[in-house]
Coordinates of N, CA, C and O in Angstrom, one line a residue:
X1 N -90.3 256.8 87.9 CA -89.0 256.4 88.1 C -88.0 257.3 87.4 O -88.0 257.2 86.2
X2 N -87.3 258.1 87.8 CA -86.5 259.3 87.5 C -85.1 258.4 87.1 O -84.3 257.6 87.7
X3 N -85.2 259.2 85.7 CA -83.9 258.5 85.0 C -83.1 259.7 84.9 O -83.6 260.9 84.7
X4 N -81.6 259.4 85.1 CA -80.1 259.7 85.1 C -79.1 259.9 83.9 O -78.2 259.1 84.0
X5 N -79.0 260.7 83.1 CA -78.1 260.8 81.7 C -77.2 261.1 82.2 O -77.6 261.9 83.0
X6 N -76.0 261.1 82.4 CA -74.5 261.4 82.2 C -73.4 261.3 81.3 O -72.8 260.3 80.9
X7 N -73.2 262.9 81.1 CA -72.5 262.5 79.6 C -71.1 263.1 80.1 O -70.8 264.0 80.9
X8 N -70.4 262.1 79.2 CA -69.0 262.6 79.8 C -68.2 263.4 78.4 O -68.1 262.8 77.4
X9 N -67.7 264.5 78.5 CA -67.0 265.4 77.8 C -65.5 265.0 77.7 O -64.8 264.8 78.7
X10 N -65.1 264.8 76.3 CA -63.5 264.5 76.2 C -63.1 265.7 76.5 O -63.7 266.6 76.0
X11 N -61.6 265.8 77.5 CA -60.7 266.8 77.2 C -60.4 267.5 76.0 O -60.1 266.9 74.9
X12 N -60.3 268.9 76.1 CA -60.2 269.4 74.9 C -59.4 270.6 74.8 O -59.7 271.4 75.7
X13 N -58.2 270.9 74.0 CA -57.5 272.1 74.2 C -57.5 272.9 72.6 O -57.6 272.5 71.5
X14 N -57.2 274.2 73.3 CA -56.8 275.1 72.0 C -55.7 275.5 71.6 O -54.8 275.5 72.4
X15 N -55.2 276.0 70.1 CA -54.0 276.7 70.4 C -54.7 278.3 69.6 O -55.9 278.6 69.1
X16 N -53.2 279.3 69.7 CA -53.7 280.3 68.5 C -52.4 280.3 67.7 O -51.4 279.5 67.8
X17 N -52.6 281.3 66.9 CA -51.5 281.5 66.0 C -50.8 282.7 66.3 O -51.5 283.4 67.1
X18 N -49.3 283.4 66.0 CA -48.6 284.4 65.8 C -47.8 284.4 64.9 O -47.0 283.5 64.7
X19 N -47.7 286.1 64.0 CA -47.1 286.3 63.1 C -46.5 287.3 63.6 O -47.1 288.2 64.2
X20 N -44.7 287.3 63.5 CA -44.2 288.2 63.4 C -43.6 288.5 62.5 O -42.9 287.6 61.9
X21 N -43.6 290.3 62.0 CA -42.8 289.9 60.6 C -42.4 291.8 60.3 O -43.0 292.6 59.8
X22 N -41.0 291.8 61.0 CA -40.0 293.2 61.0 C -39.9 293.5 59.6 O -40.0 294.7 59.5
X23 N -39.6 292.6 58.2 CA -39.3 292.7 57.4 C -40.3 292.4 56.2 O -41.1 291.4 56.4
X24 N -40.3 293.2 55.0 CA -41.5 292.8 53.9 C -41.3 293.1 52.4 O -42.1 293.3 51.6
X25 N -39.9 293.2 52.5 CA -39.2 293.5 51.3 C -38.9 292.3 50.3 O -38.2 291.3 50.7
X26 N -39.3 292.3 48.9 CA -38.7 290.9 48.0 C -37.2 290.9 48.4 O -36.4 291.8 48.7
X27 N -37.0 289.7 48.3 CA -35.4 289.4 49.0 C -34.9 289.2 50.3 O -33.8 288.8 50.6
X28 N -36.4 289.5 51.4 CA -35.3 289.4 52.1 C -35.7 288.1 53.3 O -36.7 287.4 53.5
X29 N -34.3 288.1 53.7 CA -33.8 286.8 54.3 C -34.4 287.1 56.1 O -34.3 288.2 56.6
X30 N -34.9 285.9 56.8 CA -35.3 286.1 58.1 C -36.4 287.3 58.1 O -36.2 288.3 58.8
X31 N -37.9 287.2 57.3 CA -38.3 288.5 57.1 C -39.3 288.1 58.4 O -39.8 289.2 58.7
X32 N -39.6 287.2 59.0 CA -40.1 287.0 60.3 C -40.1 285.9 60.7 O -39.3 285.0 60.4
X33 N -41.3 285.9 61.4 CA -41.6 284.3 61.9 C -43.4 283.9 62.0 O -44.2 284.8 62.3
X34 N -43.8 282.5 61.7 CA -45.2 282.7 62.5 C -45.0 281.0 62.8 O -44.3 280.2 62.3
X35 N -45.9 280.9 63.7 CA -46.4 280.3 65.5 C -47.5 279.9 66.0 O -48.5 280.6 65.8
X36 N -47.6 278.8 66.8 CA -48.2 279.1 67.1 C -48.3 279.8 68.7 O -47.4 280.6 69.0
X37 N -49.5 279.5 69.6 CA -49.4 280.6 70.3 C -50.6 280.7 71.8 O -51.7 280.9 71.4
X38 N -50.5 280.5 72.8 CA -51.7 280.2 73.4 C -52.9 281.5 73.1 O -52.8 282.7 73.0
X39 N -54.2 280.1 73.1 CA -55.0 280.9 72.6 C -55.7 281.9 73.2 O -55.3 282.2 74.3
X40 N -56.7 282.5 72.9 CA -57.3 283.5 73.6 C -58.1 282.8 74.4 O -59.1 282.2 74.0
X41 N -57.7 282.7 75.9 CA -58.6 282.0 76.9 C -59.1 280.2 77.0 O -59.8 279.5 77.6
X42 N -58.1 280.1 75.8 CA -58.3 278.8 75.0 C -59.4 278.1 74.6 O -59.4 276.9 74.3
X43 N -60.4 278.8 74.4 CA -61.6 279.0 74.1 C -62.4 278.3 74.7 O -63.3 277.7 74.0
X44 N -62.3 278.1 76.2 CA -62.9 276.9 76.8 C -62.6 275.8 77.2 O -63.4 274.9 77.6
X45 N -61.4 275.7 77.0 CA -60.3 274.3 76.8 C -60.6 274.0 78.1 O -60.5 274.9 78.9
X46 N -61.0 272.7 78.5 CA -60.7 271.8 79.1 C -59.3 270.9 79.4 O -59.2 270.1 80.4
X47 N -58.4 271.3 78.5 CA -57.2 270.9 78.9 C -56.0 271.6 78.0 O -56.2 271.9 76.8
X48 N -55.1 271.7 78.5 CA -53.9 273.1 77.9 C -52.7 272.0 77.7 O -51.7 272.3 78.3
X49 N -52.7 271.1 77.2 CA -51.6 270.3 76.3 C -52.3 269.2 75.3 O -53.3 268.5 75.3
X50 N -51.3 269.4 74.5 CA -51.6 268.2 73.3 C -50.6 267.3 73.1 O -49.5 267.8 72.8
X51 N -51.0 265.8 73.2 CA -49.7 264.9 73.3 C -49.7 264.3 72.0 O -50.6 263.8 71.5
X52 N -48.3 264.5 71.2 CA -47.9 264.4 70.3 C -48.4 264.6 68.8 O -48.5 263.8 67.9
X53 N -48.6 265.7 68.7 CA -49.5 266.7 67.9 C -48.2 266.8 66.0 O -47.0 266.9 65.8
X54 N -48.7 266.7 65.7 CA -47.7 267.2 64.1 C -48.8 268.7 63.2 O -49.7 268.8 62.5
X55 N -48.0 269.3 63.9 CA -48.3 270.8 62.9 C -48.1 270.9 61.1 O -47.3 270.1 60.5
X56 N -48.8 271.7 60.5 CA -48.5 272.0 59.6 C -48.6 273.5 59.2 O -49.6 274.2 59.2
X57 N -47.2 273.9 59.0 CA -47.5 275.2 58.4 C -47.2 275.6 57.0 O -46.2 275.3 56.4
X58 N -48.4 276.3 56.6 CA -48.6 276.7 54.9 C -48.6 278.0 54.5 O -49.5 278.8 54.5
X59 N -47.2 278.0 54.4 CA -46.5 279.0 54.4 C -47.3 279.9 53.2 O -48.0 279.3 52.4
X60 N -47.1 281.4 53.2 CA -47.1 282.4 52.4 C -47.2 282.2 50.8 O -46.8 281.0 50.7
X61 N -47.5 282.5 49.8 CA -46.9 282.7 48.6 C -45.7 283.4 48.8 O -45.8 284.3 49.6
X62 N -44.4 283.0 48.1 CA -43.5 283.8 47.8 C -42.7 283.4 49.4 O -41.8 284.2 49.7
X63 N -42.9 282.6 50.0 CA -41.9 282.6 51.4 C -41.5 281.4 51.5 O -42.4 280.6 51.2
X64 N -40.3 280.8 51.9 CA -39.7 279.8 52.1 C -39.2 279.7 53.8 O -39.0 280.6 54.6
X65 N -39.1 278.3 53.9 CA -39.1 278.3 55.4 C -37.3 278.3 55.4 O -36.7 277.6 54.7
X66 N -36.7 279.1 56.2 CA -35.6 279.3 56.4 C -34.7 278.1 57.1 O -35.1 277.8 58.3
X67 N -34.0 277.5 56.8 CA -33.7 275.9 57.3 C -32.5 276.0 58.5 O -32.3 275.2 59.4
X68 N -31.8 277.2 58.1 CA -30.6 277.6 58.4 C -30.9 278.4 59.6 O -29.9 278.4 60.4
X69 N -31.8 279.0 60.0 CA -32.6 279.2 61.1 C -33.0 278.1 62.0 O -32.6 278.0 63.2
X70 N -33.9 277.4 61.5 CA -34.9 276.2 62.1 C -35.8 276.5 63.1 O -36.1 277.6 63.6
X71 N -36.2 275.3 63.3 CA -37.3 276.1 64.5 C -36.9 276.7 65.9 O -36.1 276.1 66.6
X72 N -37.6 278.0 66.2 CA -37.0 278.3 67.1 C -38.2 278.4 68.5 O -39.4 278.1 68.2
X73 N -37.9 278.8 70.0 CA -39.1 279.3 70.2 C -39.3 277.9 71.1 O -40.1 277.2 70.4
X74 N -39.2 277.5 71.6 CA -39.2 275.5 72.2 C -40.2 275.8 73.0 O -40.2 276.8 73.8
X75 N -41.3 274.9 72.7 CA -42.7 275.0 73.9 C -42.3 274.5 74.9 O -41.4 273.6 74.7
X76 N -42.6 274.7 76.0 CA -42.5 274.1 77.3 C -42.8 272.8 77.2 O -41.9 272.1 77.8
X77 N -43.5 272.3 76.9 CA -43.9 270.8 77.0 C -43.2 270.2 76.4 O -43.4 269.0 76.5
X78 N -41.9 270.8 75.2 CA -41.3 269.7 74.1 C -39.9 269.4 75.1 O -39.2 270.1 75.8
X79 N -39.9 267.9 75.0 CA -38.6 267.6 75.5 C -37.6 267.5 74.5 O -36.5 268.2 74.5
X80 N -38.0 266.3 73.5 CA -37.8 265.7 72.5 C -37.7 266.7 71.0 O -38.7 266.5 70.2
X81 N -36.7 267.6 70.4 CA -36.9 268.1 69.2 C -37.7 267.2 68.1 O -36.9 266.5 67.4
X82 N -39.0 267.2 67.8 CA -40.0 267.4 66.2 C -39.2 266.7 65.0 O -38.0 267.1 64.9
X83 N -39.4 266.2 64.6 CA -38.9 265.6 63.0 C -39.8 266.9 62.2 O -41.0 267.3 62.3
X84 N -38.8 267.4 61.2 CA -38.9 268.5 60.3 C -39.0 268.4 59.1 O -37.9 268.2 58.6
X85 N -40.1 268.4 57.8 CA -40.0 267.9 57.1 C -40.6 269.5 55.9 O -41.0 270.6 56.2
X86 N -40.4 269.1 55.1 CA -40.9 270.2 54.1 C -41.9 269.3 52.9 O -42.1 268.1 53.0
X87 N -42.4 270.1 51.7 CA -42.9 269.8 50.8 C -43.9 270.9 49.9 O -44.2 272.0 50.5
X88 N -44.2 270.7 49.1 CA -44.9 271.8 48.4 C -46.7 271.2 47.7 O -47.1 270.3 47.0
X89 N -47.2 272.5 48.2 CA -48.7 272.8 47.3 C -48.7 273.3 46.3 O -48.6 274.5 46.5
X90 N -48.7 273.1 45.2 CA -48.4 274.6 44.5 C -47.8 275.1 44.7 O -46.6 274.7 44.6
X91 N -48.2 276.6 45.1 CA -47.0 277.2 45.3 C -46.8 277.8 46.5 O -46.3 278.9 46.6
X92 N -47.3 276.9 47.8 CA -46.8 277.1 48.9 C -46.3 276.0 49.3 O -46.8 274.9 49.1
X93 N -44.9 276.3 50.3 CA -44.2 275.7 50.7 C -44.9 275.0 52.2 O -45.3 275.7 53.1
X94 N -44.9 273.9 52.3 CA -45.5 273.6 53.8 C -44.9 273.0 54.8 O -45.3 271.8 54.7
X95 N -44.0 273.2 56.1 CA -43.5 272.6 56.9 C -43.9 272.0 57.9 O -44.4 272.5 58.9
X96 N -43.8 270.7 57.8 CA -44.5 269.6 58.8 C -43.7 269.7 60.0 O -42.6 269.8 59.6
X97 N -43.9 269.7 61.1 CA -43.1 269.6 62.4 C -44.0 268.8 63.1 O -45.1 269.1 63.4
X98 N -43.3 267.7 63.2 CA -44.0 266.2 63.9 C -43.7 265.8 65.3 O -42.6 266.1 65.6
X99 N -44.5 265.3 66.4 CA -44.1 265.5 67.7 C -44.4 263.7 67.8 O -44.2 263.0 68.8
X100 N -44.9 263.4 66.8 CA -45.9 261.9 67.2 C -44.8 261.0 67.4 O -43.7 261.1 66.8
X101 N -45.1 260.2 68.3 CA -44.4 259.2 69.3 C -42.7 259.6 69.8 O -41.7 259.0 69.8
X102 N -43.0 261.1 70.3 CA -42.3 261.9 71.7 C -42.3 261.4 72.6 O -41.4 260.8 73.2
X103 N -44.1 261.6 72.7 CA -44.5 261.7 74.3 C -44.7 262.8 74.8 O -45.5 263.0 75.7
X104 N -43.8 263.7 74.2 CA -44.1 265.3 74.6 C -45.8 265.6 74.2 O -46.6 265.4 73.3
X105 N -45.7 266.2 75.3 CA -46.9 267.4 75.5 C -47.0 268.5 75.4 O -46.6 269.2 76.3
X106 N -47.5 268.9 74.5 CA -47.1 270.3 73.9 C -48.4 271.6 74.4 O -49.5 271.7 73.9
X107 N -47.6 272.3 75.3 CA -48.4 273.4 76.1 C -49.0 274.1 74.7 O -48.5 274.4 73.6
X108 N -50.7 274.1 75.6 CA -51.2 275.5 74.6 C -51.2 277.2 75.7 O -52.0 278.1 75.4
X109 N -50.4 277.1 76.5 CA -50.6 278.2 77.4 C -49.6 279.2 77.5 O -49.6 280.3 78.1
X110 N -48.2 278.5 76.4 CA -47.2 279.4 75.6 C -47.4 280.5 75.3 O -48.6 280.8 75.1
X111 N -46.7 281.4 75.1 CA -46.8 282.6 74.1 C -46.4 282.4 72.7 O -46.9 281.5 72.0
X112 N -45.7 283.0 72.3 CA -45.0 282.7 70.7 C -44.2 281.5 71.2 O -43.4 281.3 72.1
X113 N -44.7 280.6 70.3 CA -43.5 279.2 70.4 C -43.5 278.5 68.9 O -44.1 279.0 68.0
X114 N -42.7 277.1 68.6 CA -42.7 276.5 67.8 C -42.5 277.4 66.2 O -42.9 277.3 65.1
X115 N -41.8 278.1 66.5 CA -41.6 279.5 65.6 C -40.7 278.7 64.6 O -39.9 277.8 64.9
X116 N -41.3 279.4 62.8 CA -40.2 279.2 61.7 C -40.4 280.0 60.8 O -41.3 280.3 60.1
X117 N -38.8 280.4 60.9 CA -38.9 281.8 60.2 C -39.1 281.8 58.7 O -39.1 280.6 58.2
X118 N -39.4 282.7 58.0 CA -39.3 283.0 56.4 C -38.4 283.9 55.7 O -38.0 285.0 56.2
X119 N -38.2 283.3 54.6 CA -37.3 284.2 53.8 C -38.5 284.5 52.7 O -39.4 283.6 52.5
X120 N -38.3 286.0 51.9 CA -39.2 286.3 50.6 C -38.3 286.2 49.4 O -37.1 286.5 49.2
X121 N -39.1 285.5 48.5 CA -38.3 285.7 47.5 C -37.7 286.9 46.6 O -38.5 287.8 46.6
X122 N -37.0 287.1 46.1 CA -36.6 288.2 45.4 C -37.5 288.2 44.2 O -37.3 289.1 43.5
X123 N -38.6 287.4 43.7 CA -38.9 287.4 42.3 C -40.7 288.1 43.2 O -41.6 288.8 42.6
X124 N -40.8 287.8 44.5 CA -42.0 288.3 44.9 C -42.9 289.2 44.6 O -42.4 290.3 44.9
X125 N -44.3 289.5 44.1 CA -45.2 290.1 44.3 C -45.6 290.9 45.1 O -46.3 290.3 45.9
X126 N -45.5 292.1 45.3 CA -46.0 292.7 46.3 C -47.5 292.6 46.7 O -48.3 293.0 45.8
X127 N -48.2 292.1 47.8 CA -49.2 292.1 48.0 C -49.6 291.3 49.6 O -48.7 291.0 50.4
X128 N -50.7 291.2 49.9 CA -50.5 290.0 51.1 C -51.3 288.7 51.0 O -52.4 288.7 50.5
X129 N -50.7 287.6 51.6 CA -50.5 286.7 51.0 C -50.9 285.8 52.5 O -50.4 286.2 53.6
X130 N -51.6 285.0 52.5 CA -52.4 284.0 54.0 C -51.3 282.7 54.0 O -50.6 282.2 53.1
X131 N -51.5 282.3 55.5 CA -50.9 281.6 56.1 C -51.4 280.8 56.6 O -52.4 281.4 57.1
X132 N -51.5 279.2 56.9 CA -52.6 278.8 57.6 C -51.8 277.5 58.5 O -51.0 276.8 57.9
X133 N -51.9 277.3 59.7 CA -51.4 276.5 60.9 C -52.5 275.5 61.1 O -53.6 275.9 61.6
X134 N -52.3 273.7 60.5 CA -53.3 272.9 60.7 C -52.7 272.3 61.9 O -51.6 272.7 62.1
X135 N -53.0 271.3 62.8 CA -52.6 270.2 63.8 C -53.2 268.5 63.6 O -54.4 268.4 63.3
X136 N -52.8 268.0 63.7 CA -53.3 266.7 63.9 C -52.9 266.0 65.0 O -51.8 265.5 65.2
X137 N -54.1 265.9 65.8 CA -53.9 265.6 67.6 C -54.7 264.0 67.7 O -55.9 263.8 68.1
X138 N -53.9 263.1 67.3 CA -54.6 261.8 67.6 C -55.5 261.4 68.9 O -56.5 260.7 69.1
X139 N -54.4 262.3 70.0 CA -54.4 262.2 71.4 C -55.6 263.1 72.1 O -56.2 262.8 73.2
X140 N -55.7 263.8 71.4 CA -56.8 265.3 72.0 C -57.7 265.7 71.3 O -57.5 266.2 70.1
X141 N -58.7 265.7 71.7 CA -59.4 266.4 70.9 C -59.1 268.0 71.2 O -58.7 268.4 72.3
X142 N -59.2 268.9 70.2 CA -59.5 270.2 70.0 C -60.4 271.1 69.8 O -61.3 270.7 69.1
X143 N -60.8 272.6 70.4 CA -61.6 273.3 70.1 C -61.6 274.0 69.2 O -62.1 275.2 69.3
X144 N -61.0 273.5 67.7 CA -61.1 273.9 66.7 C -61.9 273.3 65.2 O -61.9 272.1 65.0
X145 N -62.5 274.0 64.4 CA -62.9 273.3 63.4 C -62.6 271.9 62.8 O -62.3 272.5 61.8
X146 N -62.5 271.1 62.6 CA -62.0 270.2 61.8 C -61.8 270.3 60.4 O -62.6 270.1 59.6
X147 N -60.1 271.0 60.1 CA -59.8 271.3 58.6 C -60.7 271.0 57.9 O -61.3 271.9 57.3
X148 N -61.3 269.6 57.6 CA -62.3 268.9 56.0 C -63.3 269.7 56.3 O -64.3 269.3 55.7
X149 N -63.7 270.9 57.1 CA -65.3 271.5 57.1 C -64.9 272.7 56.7 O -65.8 273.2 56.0
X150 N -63.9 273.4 56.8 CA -63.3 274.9 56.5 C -63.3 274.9 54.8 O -62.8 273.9 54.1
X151 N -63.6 275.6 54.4 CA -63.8 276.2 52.5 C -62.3 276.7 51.9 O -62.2 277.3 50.8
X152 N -60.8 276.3 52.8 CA -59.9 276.7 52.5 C -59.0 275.6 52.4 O -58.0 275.5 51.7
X153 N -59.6 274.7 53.3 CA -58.6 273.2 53.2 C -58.3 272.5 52.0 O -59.2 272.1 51.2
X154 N -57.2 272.4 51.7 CA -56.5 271.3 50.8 C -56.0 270.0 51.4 O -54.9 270.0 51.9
X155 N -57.0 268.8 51.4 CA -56.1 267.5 51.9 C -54.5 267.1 51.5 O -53.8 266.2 52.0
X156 N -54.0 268.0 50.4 CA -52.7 267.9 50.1 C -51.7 268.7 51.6 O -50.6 268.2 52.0
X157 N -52.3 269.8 52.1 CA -51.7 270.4 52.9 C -51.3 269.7 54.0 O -50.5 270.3 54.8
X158 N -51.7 268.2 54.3 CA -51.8 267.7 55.7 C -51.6 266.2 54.9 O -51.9 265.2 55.5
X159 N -51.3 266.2 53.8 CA -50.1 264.6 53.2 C -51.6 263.4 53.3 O -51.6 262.1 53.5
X160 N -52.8 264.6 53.1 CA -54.1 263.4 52.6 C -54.8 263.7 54.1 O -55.9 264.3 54.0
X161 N -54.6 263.4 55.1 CA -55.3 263.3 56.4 C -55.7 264.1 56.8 O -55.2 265.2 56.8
X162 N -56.7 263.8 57.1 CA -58.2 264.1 57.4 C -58.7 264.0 59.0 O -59.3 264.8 59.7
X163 N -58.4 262.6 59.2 CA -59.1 262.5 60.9 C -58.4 262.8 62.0 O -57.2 262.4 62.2
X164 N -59.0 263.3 62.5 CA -58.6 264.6 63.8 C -57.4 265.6 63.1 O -56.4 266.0 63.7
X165 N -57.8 266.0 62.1 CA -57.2 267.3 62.1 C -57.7 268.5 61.9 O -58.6 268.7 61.1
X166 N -57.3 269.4 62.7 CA -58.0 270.4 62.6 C -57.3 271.7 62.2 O -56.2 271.6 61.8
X167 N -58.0 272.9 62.1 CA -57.4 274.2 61.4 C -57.2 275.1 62.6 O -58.2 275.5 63.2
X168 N -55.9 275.5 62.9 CA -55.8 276.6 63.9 C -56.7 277.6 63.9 O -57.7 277.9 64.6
X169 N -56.0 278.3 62.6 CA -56.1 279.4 62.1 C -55.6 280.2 61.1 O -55.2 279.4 60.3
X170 N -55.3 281.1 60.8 CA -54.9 281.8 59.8 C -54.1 283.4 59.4 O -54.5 284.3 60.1
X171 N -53.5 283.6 58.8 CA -52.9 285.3 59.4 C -52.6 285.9 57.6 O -53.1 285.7 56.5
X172 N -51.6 286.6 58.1 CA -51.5 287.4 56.6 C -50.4 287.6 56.8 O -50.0 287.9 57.9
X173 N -49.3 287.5 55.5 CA -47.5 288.1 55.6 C -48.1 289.0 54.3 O -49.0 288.6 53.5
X174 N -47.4 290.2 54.1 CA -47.3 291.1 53.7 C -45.8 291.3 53.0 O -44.7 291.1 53.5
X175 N -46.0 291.8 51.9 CA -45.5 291.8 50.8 C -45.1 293.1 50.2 O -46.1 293.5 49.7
X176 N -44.1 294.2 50.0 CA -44.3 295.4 49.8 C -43.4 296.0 49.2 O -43.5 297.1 49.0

């Protein structure tokens, strides 16, 4: 008697990250931006939006998220502008940008989007300094790590939570 398994696979999408950064001098104001970013091929994604996703970005040592700027860069899928919030690790600054109960869908097939710029401080260290873009997708699963398994996660970075959140990825701002 020939038996039958079928397993059904949740939808799943990716994003990536982008840094851009013209400027790398202590002091200065609008020294770039980082993003996220569709990813490479999306690594298999099964599906290219995430509904109502809250990012977090952890910002630089020595970089502050520019407010007077704000976010720039609007993904296709955002209808509804993000509730914006800030707060601090130590000594990285971390910007929460929240999409949860939009409804918006937030494309991963973007290029640079969801962008927020940095200012360096004048008291800055020259050197380079990591960046890290988490998500928390109630709605989606992701083809990304789950932050609590990565050796870099701080549950402070993501305001304690843990389930379904996962880790983009990571970059470097430069310092000089």
């Amino acid at each position: 008697d020939p038996t039958c398994t079928q397993v059904v696979k949740e939808k799943s999408a990716a994003f990536g990250t982008y840094g851009y950064q013209p400027k790398n001098s202590a002091g200065s104001t609008d020294s770039g931006y980082i993003s996220i970013y569709r990813s490479s091929g999306s690594i298999d994604a099964t599906a290219h939006e995430v509904e109502d996703p809250i990012f977090y970005y952890v910002l630089p040592r020595w970089t502050t998220y520019n407010e007077q700027i704000g976010l720039t860069g609007k993904n296709s899928g955002a209808k509804i502008d993000p509730k914006i919030t800030t707060f601090w690790v130590g000594d990285s600054e971390v910007v929460k940008i929240d999409y949860s109960g939009t409804g918006d869908k937030i494309s991963t097939m973007d290029n640079a989007n969801t962008q927020i710029h940095l200012d360096i401080s004048p008291l800055a260290d020259p050197g380079a300094y990591r960046y890290t873009i988490y998500v928390e997708s109630q709605k989606t699963a992701l083809n990304h790590d789950l932050a609590s398994t990565t050796s870099d996660f701080n549950p402070a970075f993501t305001e304690n939570k843990t389930d379904r959140v996962y880790k983009i990825d990571s970059g470097q701002w430069n310092i000089g």
